[in-house]
Short mmCIF file of N, CA and C in Angstrom, two decimals:
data_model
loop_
_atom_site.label_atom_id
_atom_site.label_comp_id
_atom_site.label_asym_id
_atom_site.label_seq_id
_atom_site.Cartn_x
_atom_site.Cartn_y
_atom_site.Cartn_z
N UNK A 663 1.63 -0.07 -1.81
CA UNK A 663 0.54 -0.83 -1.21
C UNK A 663 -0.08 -1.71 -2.30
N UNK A 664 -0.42 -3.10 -1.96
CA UNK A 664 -0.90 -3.71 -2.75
C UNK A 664 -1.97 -4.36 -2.57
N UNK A 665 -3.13 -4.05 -3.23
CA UNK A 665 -4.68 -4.79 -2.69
C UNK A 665 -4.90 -5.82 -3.53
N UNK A 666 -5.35 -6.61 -2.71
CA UNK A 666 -5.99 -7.51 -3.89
C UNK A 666 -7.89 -8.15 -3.27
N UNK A 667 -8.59 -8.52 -3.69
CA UNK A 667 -9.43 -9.40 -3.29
C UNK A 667 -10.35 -9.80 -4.16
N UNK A 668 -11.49 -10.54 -4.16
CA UNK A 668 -12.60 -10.95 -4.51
C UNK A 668 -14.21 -10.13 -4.43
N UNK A 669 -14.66 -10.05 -5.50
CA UNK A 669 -16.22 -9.67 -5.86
C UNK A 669 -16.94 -10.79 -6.41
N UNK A 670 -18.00 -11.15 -5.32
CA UNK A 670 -18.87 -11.87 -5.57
C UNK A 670 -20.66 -11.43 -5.11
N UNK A 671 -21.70 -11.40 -5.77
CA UNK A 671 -22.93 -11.20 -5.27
C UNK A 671 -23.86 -12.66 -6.20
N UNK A 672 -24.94 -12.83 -5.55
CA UNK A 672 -25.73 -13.88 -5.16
C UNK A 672 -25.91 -14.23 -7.00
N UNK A 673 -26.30 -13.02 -8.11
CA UNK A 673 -26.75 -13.33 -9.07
C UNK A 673 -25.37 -13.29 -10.75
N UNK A 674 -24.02 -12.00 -9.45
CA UNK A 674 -22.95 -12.44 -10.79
C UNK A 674 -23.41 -11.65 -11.89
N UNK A 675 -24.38 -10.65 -11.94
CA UNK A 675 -24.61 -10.18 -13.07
C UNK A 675 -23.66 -8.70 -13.27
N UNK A 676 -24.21 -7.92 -12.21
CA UNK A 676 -24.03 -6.87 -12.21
C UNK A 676 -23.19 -6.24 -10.88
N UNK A 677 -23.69 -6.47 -9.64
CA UNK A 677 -22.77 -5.95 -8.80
C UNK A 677 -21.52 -6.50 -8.21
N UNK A 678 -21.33 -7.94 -8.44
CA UNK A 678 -20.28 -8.26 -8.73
C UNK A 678 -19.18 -7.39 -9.56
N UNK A 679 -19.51 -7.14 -10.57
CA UNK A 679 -18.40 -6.37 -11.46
C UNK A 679 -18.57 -4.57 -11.31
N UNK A 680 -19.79 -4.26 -10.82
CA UNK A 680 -19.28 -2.92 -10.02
C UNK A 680 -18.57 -2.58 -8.99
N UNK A 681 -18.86 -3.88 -8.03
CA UNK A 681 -17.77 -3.87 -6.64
C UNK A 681 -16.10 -3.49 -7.11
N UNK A 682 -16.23 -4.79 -8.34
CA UNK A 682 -14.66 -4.48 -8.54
C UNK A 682 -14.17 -3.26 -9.24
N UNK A 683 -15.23 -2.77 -10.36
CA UNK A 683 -14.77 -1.25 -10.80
C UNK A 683 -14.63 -0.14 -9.72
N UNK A 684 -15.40 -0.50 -8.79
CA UNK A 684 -15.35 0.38 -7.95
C UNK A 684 -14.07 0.18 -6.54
N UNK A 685 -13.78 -1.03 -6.51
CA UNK A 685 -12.56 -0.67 -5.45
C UNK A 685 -11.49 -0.28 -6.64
N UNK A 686 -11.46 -0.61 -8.14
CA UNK A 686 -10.42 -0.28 -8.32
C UNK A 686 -10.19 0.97 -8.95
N UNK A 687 -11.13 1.24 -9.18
CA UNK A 687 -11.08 2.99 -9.12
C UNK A 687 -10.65 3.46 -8.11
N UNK A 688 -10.95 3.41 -6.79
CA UNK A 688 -10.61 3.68 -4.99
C UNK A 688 -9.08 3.61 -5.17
N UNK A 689 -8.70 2.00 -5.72
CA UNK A 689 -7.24 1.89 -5.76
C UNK A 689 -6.38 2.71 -6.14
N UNK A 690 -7.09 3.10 -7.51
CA UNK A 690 -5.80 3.65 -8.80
C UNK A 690 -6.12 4.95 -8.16
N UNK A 691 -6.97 5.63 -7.44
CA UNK A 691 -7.24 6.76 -7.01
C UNK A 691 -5.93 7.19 -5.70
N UNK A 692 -5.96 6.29 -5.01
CA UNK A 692 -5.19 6.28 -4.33
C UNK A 692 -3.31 5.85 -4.59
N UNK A 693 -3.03 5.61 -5.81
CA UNK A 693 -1.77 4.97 -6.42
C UNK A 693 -1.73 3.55 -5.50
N UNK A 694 -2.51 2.95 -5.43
CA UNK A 694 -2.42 1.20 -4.85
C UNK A 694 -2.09 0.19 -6.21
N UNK A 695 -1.41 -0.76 -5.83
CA UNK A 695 -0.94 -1.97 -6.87
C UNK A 695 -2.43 -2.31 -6.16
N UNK A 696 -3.58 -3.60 -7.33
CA UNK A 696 -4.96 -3.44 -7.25
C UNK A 696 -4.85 -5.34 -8.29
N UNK A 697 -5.36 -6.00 -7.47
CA UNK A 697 -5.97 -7.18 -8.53
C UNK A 697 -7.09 -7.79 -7.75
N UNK A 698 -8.74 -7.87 -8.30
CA UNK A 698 -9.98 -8.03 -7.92
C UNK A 698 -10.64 -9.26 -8.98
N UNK A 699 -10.27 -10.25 -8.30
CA UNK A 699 -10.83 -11.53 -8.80
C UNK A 699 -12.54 -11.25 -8.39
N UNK A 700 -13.37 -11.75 -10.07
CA UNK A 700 -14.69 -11.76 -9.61
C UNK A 700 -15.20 -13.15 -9.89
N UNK A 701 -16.44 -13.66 -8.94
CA UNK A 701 -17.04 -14.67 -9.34
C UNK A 701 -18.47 -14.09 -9.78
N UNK A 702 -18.52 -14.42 -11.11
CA UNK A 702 -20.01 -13.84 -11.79
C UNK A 702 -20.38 -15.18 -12.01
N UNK A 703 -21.46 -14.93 -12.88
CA UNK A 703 -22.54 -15.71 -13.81
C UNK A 703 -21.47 -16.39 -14.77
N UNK A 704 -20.33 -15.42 -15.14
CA UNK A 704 -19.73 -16.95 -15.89
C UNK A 704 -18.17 -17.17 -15.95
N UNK A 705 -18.75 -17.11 -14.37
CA UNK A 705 -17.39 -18.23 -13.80
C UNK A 705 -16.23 -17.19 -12.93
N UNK A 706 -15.15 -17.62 -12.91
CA UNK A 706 -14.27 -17.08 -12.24
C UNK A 706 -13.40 -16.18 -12.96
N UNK A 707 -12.95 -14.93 -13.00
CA UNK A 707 -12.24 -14.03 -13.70
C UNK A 707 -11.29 -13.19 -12.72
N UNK A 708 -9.76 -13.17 -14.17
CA UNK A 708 -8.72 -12.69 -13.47
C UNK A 708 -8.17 -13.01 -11.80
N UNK A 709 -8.00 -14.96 -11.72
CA UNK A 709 -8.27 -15.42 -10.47
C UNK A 709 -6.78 -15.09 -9.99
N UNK A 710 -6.70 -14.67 -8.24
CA UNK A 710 -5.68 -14.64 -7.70
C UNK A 710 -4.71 -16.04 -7.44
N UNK A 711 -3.68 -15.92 -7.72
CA UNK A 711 -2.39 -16.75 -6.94
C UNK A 711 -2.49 -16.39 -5.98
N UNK A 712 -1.83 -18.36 -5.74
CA UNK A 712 -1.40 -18.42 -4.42
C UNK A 712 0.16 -17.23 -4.00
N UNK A 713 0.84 -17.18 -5.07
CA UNK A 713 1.90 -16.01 -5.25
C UNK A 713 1.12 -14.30 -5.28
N UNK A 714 0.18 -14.13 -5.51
CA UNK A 714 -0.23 -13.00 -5.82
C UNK A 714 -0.88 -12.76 -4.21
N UNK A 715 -1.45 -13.81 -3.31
CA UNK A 715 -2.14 -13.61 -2.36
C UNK A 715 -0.87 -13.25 -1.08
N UNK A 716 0.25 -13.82 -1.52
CA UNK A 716 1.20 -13.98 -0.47
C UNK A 716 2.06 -12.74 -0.38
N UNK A 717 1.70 -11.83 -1.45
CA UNK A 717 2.29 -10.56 -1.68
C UNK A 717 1.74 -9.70 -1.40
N UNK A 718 0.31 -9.46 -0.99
CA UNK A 718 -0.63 -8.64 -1.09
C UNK A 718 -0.33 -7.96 0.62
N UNK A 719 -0.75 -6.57 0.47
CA UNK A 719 -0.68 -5.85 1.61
C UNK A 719 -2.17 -6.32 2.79
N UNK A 720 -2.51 -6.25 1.79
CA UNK A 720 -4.41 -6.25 2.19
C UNK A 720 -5.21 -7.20 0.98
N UNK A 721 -5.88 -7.86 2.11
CA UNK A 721 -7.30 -8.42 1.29
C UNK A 721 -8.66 -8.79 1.70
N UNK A 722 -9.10 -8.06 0.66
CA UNK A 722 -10.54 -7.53 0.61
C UNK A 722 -11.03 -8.64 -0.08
N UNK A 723 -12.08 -9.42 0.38
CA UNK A 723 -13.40 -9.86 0.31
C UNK A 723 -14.57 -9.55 0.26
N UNK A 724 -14.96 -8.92 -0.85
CA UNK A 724 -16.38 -7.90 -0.72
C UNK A 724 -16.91 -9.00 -1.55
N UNK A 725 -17.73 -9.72 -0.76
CA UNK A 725 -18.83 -10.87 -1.28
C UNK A 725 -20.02 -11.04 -0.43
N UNK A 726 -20.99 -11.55 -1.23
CA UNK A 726 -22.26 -11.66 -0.37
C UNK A 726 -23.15 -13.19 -0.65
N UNK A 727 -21.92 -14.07 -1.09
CA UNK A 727 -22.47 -15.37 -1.34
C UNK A 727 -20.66 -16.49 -0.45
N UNK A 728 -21.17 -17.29 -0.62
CA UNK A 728 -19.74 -18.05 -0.58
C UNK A 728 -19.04 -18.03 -1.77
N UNK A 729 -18.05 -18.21 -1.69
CA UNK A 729 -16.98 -17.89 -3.14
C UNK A 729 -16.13 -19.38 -3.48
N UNK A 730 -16.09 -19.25 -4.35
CA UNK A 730 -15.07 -20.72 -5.04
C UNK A 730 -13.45 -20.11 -4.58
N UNK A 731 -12.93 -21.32 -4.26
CA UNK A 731 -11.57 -21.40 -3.68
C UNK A 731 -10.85 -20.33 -2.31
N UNK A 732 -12.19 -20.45 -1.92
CA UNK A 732 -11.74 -19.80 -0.07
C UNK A 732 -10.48 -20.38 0.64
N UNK A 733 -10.13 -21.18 0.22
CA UNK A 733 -9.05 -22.42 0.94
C UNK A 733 -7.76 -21.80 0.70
N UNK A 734 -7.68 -20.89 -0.42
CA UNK A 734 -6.66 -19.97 -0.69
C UNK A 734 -5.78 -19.01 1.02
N UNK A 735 -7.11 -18.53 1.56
CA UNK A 735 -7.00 -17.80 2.25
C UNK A 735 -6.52 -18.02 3.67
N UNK A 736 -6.74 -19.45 3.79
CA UNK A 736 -6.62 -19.98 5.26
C UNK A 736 -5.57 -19.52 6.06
N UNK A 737 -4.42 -19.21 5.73
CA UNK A 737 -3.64 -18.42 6.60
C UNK A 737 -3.00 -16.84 6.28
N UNK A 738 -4.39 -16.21 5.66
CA UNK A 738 -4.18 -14.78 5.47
C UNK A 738 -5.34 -14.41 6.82
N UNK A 739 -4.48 -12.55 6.77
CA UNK A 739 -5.59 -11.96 7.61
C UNK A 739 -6.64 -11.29 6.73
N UNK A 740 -7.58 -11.28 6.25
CA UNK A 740 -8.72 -10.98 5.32
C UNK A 740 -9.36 -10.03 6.00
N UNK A 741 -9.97 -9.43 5.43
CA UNK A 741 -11.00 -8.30 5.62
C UNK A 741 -12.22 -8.20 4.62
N UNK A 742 -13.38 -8.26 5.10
CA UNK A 742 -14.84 -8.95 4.69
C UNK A 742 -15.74 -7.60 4.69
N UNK A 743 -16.13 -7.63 3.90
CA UNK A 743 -16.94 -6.21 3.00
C UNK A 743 -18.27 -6.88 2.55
N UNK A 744 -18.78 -6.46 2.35
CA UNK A 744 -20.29 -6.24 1.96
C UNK A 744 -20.21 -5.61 0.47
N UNK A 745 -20.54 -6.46 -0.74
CA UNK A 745 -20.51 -6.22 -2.16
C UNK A 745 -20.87 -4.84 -1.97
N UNK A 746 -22.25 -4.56 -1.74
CA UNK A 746 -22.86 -2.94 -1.41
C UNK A 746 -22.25 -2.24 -1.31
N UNK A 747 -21.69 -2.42 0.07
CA UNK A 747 -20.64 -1.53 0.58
C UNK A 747 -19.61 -1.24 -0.64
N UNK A 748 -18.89 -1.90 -1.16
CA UNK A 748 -17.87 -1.43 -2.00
C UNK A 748 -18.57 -0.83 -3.17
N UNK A 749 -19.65 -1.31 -3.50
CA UNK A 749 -20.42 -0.41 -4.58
C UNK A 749 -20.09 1.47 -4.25
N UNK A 750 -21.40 1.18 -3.43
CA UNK A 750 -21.82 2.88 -3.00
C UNK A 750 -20.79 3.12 -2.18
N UNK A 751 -19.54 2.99 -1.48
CA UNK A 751 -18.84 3.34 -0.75
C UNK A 751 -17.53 3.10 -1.43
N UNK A 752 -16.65 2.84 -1.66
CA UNK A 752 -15.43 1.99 -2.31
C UNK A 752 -14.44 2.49 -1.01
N UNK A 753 -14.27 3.95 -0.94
CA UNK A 753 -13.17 3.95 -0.07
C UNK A 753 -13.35 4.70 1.11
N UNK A 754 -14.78 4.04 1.65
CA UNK A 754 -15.25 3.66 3.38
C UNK A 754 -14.60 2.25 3.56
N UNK A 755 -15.05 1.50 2.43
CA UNK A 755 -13.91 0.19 2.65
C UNK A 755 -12.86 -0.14 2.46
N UNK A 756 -12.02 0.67 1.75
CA UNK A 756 -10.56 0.73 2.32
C UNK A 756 -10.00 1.23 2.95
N UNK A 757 -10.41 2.23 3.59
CA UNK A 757 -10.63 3.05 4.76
C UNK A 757 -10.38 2.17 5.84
N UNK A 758 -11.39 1.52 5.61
CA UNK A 758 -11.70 0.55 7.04
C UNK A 758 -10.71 -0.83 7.08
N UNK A 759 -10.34 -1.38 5.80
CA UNK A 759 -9.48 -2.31 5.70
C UNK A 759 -8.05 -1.84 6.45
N UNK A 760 -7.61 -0.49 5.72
CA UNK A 760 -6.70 0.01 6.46
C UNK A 760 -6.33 -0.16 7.95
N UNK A 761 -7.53 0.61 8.82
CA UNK A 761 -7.74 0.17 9.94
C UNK A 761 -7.85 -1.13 10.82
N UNK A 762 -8.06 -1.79 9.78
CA UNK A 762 -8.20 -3.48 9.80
C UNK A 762 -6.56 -3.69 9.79
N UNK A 763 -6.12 -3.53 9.18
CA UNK A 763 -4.62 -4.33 9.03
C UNK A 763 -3.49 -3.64 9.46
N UNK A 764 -4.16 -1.98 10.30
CA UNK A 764 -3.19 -1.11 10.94
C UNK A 764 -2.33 -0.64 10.57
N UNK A 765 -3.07 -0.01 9.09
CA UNK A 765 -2.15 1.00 8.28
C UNK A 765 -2.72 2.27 8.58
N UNK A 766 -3.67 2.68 8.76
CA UNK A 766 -4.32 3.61 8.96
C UNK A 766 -3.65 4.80 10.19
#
């Protein structure tokens, strides 16, 4: 299984980059292939391919602002999370992605 998605929150400081420690803890917890592009305060990090997006089992969007290079996505099926949510929850939302993309 291979996840990939984006962490973004309004200020980029901090829960931005917990979202992503935290799904990818969920990931490696689960033995998932895992790459979590974040948009912080400075700038864009570890950004997905258009090759990396086209491989992916699942993708997770846990953002709570608009994100730089959405246009990526236009003909994926995505699944939209709530930064929070992946904070305090990580794998209620892959849980639910699962269910989303009918692996579950």
């Amino acid at each position: 299984m291979k996840v990939i998605g984006i962490t973004a929150c309004p200020t980029g400081i901090a829960h931005t980059y917990m979202a992503q420690e935290a799904l990818i803890a969920e990931c490696e917890r689960r033995g998932y292939e895992h790459q979590f592009e974040t948009q912080g305060s400075i700038g864009v990090e570890n950004e997905l391919s258009e090759e990396t997006i086209a491989e992916a089992d699942m993708i997770i969007l846990a953002v709570s602002i608009s994100i730089e290079g959405e246009e990526r996505f236009e003909d994926s099926n995505i699944f939209n999370a709530e930064v929070n949510d992946a904070i305090s929850n990580a794998g209620a939302v892959i849980d639910a992605a699962l269910k989303h993309y009918g692996l579950a």
